[in-house]
Tab-separated table of C-alpha atoms in Angstrom:
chain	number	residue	atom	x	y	z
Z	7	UNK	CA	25.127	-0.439	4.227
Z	8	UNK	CA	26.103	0.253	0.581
Z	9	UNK	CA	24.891	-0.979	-2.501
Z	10	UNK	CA	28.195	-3.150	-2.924
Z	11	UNK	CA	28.285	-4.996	0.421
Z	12	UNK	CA	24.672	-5.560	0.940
Z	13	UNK	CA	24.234	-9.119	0.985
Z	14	UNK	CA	21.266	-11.537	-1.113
Z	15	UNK	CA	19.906	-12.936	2.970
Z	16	UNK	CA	19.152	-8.786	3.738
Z	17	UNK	CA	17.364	-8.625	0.271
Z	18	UNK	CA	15.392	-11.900	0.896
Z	19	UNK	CA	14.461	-10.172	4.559
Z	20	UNK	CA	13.915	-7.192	3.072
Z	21	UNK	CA	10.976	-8.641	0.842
Z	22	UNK	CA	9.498	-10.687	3.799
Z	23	UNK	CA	9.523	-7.551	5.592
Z	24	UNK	CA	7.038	-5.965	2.506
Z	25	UNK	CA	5.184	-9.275	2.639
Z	26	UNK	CA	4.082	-8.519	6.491
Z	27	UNK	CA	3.158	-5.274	4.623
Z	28	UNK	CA	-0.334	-6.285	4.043
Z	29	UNK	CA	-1.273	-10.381	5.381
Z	30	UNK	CA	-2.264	-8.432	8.541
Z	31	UNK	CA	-4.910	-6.049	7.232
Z	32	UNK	CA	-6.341	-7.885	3.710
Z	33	UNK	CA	-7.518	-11.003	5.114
Z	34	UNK	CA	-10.446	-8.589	7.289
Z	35	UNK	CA	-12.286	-8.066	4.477
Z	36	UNK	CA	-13.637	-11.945	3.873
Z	37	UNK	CA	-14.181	-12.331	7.138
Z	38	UNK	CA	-15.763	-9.230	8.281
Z	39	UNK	CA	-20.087	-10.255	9.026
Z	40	UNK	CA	-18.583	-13.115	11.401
Z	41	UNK	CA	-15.947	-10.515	12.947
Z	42	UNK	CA	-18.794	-8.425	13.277
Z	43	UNK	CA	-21.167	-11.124	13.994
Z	44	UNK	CA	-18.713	-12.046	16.752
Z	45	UNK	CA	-18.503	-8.547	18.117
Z	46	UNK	CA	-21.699	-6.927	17.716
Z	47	UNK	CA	-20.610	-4.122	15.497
Z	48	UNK	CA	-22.536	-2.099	13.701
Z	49	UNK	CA	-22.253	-1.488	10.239
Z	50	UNK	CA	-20.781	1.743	10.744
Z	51	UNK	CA	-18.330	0.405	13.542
Z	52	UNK	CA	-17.313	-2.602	11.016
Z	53	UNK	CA	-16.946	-0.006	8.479
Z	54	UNK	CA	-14.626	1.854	10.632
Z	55	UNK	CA	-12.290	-1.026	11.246
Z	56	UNK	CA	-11.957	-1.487	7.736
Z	57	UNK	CA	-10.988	1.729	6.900
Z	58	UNK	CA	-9.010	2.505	10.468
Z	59	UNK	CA	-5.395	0.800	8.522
Z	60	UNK	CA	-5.683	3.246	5.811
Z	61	UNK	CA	-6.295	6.138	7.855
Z	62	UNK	CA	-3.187	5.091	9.959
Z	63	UNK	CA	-1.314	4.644	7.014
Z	64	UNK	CA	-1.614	8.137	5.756
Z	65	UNK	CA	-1.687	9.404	9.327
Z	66	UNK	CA	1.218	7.639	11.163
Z	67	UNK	CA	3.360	7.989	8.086
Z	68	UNK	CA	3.958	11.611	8.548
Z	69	UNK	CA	6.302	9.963	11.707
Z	70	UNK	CA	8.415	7.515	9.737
Z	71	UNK	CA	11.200	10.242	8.647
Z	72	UNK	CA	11.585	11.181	12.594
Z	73	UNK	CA	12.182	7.006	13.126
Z	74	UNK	CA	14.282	6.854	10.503
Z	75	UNK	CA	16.459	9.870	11.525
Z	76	UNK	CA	16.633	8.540	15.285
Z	77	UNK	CA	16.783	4.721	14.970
Z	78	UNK	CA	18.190	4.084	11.453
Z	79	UNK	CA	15.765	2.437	8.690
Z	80	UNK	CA	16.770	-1.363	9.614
Z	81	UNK	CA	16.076	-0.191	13.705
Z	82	UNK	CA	12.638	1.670	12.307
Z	83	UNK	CA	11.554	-1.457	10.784
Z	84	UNK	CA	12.312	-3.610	13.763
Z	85	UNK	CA	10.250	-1.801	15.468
Z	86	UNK	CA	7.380	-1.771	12.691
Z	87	UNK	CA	7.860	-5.650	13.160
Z	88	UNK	CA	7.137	-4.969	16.523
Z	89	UNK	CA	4.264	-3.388	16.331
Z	90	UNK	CA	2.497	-5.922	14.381
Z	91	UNK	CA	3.305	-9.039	15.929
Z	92	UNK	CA	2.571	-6.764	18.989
Z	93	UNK	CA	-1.248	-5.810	17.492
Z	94	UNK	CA	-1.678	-9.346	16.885
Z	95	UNK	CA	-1.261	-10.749	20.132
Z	96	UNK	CA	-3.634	-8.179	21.403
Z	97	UNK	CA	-6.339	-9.461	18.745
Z	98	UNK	CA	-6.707	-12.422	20.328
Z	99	UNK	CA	-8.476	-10.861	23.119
Z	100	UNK	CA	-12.126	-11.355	21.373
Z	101	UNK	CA	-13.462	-8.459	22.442
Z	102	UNK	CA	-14.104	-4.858	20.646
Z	103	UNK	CA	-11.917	-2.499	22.449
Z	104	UNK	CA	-8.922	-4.924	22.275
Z	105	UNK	CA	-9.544	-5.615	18.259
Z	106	UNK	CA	-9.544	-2.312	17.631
Z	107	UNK	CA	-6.764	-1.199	19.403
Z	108	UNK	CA	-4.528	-4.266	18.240
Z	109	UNK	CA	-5.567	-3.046	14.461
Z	110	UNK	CA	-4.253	0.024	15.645
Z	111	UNK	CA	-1.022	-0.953	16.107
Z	112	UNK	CA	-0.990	-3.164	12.974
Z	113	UNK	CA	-1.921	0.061	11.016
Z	114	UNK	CA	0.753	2.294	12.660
Z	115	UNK	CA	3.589	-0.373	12.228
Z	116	UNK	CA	2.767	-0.950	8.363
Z	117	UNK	CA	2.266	2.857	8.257
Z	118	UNK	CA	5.765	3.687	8.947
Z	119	UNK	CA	7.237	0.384	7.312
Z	120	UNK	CA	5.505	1.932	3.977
Z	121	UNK	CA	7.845	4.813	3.895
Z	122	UNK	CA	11.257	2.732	5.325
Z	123	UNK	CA	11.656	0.606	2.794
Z	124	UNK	CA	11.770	2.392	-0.395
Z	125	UNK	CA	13.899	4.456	1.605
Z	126	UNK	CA	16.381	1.600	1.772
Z	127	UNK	CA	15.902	0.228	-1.643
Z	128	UNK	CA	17.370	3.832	-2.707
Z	129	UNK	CA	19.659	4.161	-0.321
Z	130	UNK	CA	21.637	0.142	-1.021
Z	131	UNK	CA	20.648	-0.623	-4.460
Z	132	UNK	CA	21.987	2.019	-7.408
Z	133	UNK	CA	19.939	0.084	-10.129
Z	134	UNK	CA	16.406	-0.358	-7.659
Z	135	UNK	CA	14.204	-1.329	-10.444
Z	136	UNK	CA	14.215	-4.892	-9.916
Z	137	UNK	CA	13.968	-4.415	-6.242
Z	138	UNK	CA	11.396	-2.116	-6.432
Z	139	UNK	CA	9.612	-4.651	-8.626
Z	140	UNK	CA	9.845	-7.567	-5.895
Z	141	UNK	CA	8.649	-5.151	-3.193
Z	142	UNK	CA	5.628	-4.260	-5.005
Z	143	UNK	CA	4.656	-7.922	-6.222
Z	144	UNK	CA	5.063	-8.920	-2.318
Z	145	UNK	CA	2.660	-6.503	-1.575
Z	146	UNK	CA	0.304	-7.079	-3.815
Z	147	UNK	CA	0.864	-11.311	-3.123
Z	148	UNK	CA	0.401	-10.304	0.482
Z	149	UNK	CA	-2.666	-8.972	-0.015
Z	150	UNK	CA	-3.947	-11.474	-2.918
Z	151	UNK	CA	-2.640	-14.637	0.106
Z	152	UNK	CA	-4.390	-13.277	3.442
Z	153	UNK	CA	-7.702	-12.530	1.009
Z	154	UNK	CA	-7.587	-15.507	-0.981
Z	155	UNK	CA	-6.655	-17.955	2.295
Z	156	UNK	CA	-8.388	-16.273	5.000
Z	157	UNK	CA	-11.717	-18.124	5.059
Z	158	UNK	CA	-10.371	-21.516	4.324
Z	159	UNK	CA	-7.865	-20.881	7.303
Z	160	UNK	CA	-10.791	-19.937	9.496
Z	161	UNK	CA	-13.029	-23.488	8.111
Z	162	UNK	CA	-9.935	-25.516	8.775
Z	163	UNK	CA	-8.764	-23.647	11.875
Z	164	UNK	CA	-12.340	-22.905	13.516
Z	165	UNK	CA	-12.896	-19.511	14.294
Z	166	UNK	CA	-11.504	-16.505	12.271
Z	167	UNK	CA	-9.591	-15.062	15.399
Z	168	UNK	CA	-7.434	-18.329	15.174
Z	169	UNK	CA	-7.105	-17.594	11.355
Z	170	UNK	CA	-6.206	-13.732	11.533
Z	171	UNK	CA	-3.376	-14.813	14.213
Z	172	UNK	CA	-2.170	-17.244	11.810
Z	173	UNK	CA	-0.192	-14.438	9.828
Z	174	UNK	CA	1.460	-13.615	12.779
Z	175	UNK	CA	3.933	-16.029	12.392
Z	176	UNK	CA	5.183	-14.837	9.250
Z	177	UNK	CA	5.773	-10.966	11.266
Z	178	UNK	CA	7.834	-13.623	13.509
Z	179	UNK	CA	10.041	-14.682	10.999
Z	180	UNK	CA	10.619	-11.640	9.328
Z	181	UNK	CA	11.651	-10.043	12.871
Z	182	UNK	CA	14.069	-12.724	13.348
Z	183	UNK	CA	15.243	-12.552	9.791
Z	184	UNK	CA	15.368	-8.683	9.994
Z	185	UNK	CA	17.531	-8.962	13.504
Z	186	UNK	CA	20.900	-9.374	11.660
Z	187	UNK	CA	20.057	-6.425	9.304
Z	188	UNK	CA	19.938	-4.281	12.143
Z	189	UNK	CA	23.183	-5.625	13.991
Z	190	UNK	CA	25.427	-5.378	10.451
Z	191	UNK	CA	23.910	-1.447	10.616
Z	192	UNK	CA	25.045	-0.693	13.636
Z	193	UNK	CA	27.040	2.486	14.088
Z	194	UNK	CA	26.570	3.686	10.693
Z	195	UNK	CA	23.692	5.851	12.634
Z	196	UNK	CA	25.750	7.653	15.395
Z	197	UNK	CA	27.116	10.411	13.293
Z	198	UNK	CA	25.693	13.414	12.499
Z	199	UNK	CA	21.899	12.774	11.303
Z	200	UNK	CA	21.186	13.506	7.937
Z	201	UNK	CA	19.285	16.822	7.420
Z	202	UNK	CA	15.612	17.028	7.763
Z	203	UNK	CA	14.324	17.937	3.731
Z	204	UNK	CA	10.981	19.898	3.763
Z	205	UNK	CA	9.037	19.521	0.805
Z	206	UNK	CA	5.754	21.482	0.891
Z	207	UNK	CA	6.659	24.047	-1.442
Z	208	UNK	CA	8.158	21.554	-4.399
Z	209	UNK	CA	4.950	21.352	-7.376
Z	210	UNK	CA	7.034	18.292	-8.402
Z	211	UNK	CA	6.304	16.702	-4.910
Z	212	UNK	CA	3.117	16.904	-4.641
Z	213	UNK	CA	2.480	15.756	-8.517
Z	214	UNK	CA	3.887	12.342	-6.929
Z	215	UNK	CA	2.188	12.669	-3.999
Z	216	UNK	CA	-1.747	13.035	-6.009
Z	217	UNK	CA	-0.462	10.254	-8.129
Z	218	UNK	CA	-0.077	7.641	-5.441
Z	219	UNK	CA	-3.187	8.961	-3.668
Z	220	UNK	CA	-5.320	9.091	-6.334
Z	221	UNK	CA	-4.322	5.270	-7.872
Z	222	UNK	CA	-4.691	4.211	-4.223
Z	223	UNK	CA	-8.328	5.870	-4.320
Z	224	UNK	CA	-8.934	3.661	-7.384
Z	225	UNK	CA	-7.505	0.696	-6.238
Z	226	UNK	CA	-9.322	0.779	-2.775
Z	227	UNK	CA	-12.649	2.010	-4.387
Z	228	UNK	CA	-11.972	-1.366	-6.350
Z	229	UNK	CA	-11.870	-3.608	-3.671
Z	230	UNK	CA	-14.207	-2.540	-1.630
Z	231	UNK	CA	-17.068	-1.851	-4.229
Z	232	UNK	CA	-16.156	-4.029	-7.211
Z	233	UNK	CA	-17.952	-7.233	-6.044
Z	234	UNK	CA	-20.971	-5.515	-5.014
Z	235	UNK	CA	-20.889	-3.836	-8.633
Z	236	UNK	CA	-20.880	-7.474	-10.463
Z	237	UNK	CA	-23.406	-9.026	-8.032
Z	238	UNK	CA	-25.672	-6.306	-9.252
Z	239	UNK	CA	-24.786	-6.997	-12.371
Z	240	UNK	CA	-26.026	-10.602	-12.143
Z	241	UNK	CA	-23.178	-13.047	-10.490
Z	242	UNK	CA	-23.349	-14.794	-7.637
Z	243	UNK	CA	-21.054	-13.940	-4.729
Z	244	UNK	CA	-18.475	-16.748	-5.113
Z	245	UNK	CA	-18.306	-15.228	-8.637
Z	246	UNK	CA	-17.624	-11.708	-7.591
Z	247	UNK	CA	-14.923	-12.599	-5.303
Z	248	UNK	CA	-13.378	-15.482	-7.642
Z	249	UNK	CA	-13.640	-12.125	-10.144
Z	250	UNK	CA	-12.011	-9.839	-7.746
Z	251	UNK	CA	-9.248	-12.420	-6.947
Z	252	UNK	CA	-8.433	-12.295	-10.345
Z	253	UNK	CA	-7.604	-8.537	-10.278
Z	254	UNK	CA	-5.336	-8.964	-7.805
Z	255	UNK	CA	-3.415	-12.422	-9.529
Z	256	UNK	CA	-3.083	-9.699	-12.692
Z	257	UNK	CA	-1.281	-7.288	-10.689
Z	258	UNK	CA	1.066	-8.870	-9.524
Z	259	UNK	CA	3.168	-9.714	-12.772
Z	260	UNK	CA	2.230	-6.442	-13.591
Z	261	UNK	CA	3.763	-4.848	-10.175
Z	262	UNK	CA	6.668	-6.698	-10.853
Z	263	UNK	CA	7.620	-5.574	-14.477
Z	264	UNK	CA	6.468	-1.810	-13.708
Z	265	UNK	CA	9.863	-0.407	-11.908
Z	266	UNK	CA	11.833	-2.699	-14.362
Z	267	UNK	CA	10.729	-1.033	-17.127
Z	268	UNK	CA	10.669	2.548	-15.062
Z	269	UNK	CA	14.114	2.763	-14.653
Z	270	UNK	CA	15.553	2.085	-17.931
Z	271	UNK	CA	13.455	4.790	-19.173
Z	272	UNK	CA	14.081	8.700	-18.706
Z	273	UNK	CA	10.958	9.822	-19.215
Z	274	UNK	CA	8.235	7.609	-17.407
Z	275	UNK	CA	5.010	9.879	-19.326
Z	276	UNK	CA	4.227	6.631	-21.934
Z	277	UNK	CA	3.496	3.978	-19.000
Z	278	UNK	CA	1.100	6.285	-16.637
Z	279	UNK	CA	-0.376	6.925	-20.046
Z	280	UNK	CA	-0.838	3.293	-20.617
Z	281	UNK	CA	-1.646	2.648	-16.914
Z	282	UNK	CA	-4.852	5.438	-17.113
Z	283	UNK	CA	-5.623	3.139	-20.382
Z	284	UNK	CA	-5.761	0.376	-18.788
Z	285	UNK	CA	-7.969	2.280	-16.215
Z	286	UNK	CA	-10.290	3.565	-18.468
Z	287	UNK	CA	-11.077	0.602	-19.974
Z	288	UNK	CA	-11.539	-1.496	-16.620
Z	289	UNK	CA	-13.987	1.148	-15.374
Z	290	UNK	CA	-15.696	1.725	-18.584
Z	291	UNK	CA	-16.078	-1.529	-18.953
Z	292	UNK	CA	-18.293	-2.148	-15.573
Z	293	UNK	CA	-19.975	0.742	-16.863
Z	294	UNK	CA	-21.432	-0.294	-20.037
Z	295	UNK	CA	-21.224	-3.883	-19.768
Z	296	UNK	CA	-20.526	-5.122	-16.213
Z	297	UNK	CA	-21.836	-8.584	-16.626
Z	298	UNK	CA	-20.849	-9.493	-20.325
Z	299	UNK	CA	-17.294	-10.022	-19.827
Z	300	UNK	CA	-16.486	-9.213	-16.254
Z	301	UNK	CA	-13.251	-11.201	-16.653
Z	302	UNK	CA	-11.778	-8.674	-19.103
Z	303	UNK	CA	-12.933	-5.776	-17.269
Z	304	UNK	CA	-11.037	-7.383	-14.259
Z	305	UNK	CA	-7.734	-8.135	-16.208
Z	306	UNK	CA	-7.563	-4.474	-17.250
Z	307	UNK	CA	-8.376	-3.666	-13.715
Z	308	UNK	CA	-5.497	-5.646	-12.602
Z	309	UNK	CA	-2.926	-4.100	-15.252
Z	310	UNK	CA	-3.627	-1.123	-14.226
Z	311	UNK	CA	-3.748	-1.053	-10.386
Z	312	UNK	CA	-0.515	-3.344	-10.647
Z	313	UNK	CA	1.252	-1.114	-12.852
Z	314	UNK	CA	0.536	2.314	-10.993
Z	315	UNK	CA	0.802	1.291	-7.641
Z	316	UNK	CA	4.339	-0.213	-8.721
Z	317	UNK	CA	5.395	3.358	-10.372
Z	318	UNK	CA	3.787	5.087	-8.042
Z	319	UNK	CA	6.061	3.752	-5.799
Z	320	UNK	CA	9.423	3.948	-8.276
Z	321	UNK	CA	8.437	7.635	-8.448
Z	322	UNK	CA	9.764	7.607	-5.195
Z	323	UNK	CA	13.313	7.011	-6.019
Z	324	UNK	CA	13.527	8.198	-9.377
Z	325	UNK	CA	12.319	12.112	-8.490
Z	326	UNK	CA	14.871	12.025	-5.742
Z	327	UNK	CA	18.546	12.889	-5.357
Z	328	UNK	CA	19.907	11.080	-2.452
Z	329	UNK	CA	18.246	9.322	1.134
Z	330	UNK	CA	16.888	12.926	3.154
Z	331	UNK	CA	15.381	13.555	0.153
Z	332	UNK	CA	13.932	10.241	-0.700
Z	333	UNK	CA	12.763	10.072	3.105
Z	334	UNK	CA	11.205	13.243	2.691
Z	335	UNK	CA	9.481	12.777	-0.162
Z	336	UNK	CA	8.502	9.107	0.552
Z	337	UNK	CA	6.632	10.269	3.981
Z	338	UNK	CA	4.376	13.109	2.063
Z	339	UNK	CA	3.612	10.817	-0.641
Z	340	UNK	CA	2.610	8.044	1.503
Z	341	UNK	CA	0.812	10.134	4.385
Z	342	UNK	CA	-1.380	12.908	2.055
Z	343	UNK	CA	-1.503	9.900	-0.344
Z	344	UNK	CA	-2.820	7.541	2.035
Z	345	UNK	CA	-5.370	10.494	3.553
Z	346	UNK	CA	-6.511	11.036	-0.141
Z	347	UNK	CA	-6.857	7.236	-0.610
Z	348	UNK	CA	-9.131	6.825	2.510
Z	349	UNK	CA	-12.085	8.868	0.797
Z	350	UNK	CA	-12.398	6.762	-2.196
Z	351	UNK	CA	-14.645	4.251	-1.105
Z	352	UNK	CA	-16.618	5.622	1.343
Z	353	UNK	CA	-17.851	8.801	-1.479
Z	354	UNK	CA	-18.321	5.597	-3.726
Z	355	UNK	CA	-20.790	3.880	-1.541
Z	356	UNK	CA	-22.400	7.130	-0.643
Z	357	UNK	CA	-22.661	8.073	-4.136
Z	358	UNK	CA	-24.520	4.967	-4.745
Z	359	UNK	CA	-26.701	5.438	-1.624
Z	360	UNK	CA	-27.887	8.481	-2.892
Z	361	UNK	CA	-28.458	7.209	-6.873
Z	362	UNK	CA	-29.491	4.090	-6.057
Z	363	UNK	CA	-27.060	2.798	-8.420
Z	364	UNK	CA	-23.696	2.198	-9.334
Z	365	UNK	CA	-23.113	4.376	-12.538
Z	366	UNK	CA	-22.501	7.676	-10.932
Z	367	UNK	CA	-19.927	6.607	-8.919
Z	368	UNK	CA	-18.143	4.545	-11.636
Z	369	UNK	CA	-18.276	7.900	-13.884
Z	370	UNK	CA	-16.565	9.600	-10.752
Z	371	UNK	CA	-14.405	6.951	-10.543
Z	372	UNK	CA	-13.663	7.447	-15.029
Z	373	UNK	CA	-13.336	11.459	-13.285
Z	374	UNK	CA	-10.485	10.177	-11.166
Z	375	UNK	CA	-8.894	8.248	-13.560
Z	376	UNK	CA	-8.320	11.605	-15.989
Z	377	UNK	CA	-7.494	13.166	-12.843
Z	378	UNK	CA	-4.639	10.712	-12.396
Z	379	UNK	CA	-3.329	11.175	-15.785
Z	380	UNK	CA	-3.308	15.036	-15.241
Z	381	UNK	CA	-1.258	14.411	-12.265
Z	382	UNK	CA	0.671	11.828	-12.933
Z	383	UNK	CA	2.375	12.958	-16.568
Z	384	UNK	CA	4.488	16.431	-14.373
Z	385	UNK	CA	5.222	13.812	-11.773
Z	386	UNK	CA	6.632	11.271	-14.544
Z	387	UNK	CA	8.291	13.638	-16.253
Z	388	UNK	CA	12.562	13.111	-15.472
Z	389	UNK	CA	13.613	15.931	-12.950
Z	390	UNK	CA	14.058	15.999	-8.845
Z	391	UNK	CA	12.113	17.253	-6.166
Z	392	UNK	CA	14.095	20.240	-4.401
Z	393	UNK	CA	13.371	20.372	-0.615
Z	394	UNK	CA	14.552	22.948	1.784
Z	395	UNK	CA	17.350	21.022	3.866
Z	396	UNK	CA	16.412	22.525	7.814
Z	397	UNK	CA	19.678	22.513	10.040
Z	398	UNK	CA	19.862	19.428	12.562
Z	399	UNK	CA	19.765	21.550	15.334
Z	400	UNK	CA	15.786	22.091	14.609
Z	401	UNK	CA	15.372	18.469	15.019
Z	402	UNK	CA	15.938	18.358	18.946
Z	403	UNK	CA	13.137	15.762	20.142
């Protein structure tokens, strides 16, 4: 499909696609002690299923350029579809091997959809900053809806197995609304496959690729350890999560405007300046004065995890010069990035195991942040990555 003849109904399915992105996997988190109550896990084991999407989304990733060389990006994503209306159906066995193993699935399905997607948003829209915008506020709604909805859906539904399986039904509907997407694409795929671009050796590459990873680390390290840091700091749990829920609502206007403004600028250094602001004050905040205005500290939080997830995720397109290179580069950033991300909060909550507080890691945490802004100002800087094209007779598989 080209930019000119791709209709507003592939668009629309395009975004409900990146909506299925994250209802599967965000609504865990509220319900987790009667998941594990239900189960018998351990802490550890609960921890694990927590963290076992993330470590499938930097792992899995590394296979999304292979699916989108072999089945096309609209076939890939049917098949992502696939996979998590498939890993839902197998969560309804209420049992531990079967919960783990449908998460599994989820994980590998949203892994791959991560990196097929911006690949299309470069590849059919020439101007992809408004796209780019909706894809990351439906990502960041999806995961503000399924953590927000998730325990009323389990008080008026009965049991939270009933309520995770709920958000199946929107994977439904995006499969059948993705169906014609694939079917309009067919046969553009049966010609020569594009080359595979290796990118390993490009310093621009990876700049993009620590940026997303490290912003993920903060975001992550946020939602996992942010409520416990207020509830030390004095409010009650309804008040931590009502706090983190408002980091997330922030976001999302914030996701949205990010690639807007991206692309009509050709140098992108000001707003991962003003995103590691936004950062620093957030963090800084919690760390002098976490119960004194928590709602502040929460709206700079927001800012800035909306706004450099959302360019982290432009970065994509912009540093890149046409779709092998885009697919490329959108598979490292997302499977190192991912890997990187994955750390964040479990170093956190060790950190504070061994301290017995949470100040040393929320001074790692300020660490990260400068870290991100080191990284971040080569990889916004206007230029392309330059991969080394391999001939498609390597890619026999």
């Amino acid at each position: 499909m080209t930019s000119r003849r791709t209709p507003l109904w592939v668009g629309a399915a395009l975004l409900l696609v990146a909506l299925n992105l994250r209802l599967p996997i965000a609504g865990i988190g509220p319900l987790l002690d009667d998941i594990r109550a239900t189960l018998g896990l351990s802490n550890t084991a609960a921890g694990l299923l927590t963290t076992l999407p993330l470590l499938c989304f930097g792992g899995a990733a590394a296979a999304a350029p292979a699916v989108a060389r072999r089945l096309g990006p609209e076939g890939g994503l049917l098949a992502c579809l696939g996979f998590i209306i498939a890993g839902t159906a197998v969560r309804l066995v209420v049992e531990v091997a079967p919960f783990f193993l449908g998460t599994l699935l989820i994980g590998v399905g949203i892994a791959v959809a991560n990196v097929l997607v911006p690949i299309v948003i470069k590849r059919d829209y020439p101007r992809p900053g408004t796209m780019m915008g909706l894809y990351s506020m439906m990502l960041i709604s999806g995961a503000a809806v399924a953590a927000g909805l998730s325990v009323p859906l389990e008080r008026a539904v009965g049991s939270w197995w009933d309520a995770i399986a709920l958000w199946g039904i929107a994977a439904v509907v995006a499969f059948v609304m993705w169906v014609p997407a694939v079917w309009a694409a067919r046969g553009e795929h049966d010609g020569p496959r594009p080359p595979r671009v290796r990118l390993l050796g490009d310093p621009l590459a990876w700049a993009v690729t620590i940026t997303f990873g490290l912003q993920s680390l903060l975001f992550y390290v946020t939602l996992a350890w942010v409520p416990d840091i207020l509830r030390a700091a004095g409010l009650d749990a309804g008040g931590a999560g009502a706090m983190l829920s408002l980091e997330a609502l922030v976001g999302i206007p914030a996701g949205l405007a990010a690639p807007m403004i991206a692309m009509r600028m050709a140098d992108q250094r000001p707003m991962i300046v003003l995103g590691v602001a936004f950062w620093l004050l957030g963090w800084g905040g919690l760390l002098v004065a976490p119960g004194s205005a928590p709602a502040v500290w929460m709206v700079f939080l927001g800012v800035a995890q909306g706004s450099t997830f959302a360019l982290a995720l432009t970065l994509i397109v912009l540093r890149t010069p046409d779709a092998p290179h885009a697919t490329a580069l959108s598979g490292m950033v997302q499977g190192f990035g991912y890997l990187l991300a994955a750390s964040g909060p479990f170093l956190a909550g060790a950190l504070h195991d061994l301290t017995g507080g949470w100040d040393a890691p929320i001074v790692v945490m300020l660490m990260v942040t400068l870290a991100l802004l080191a990284c971040g100002l080569p990889a916004s800087r206007r230029g392309f990555v330059r991969g080394r094209p391999e001939p498609d007779e390597q890619l026999a598989c």
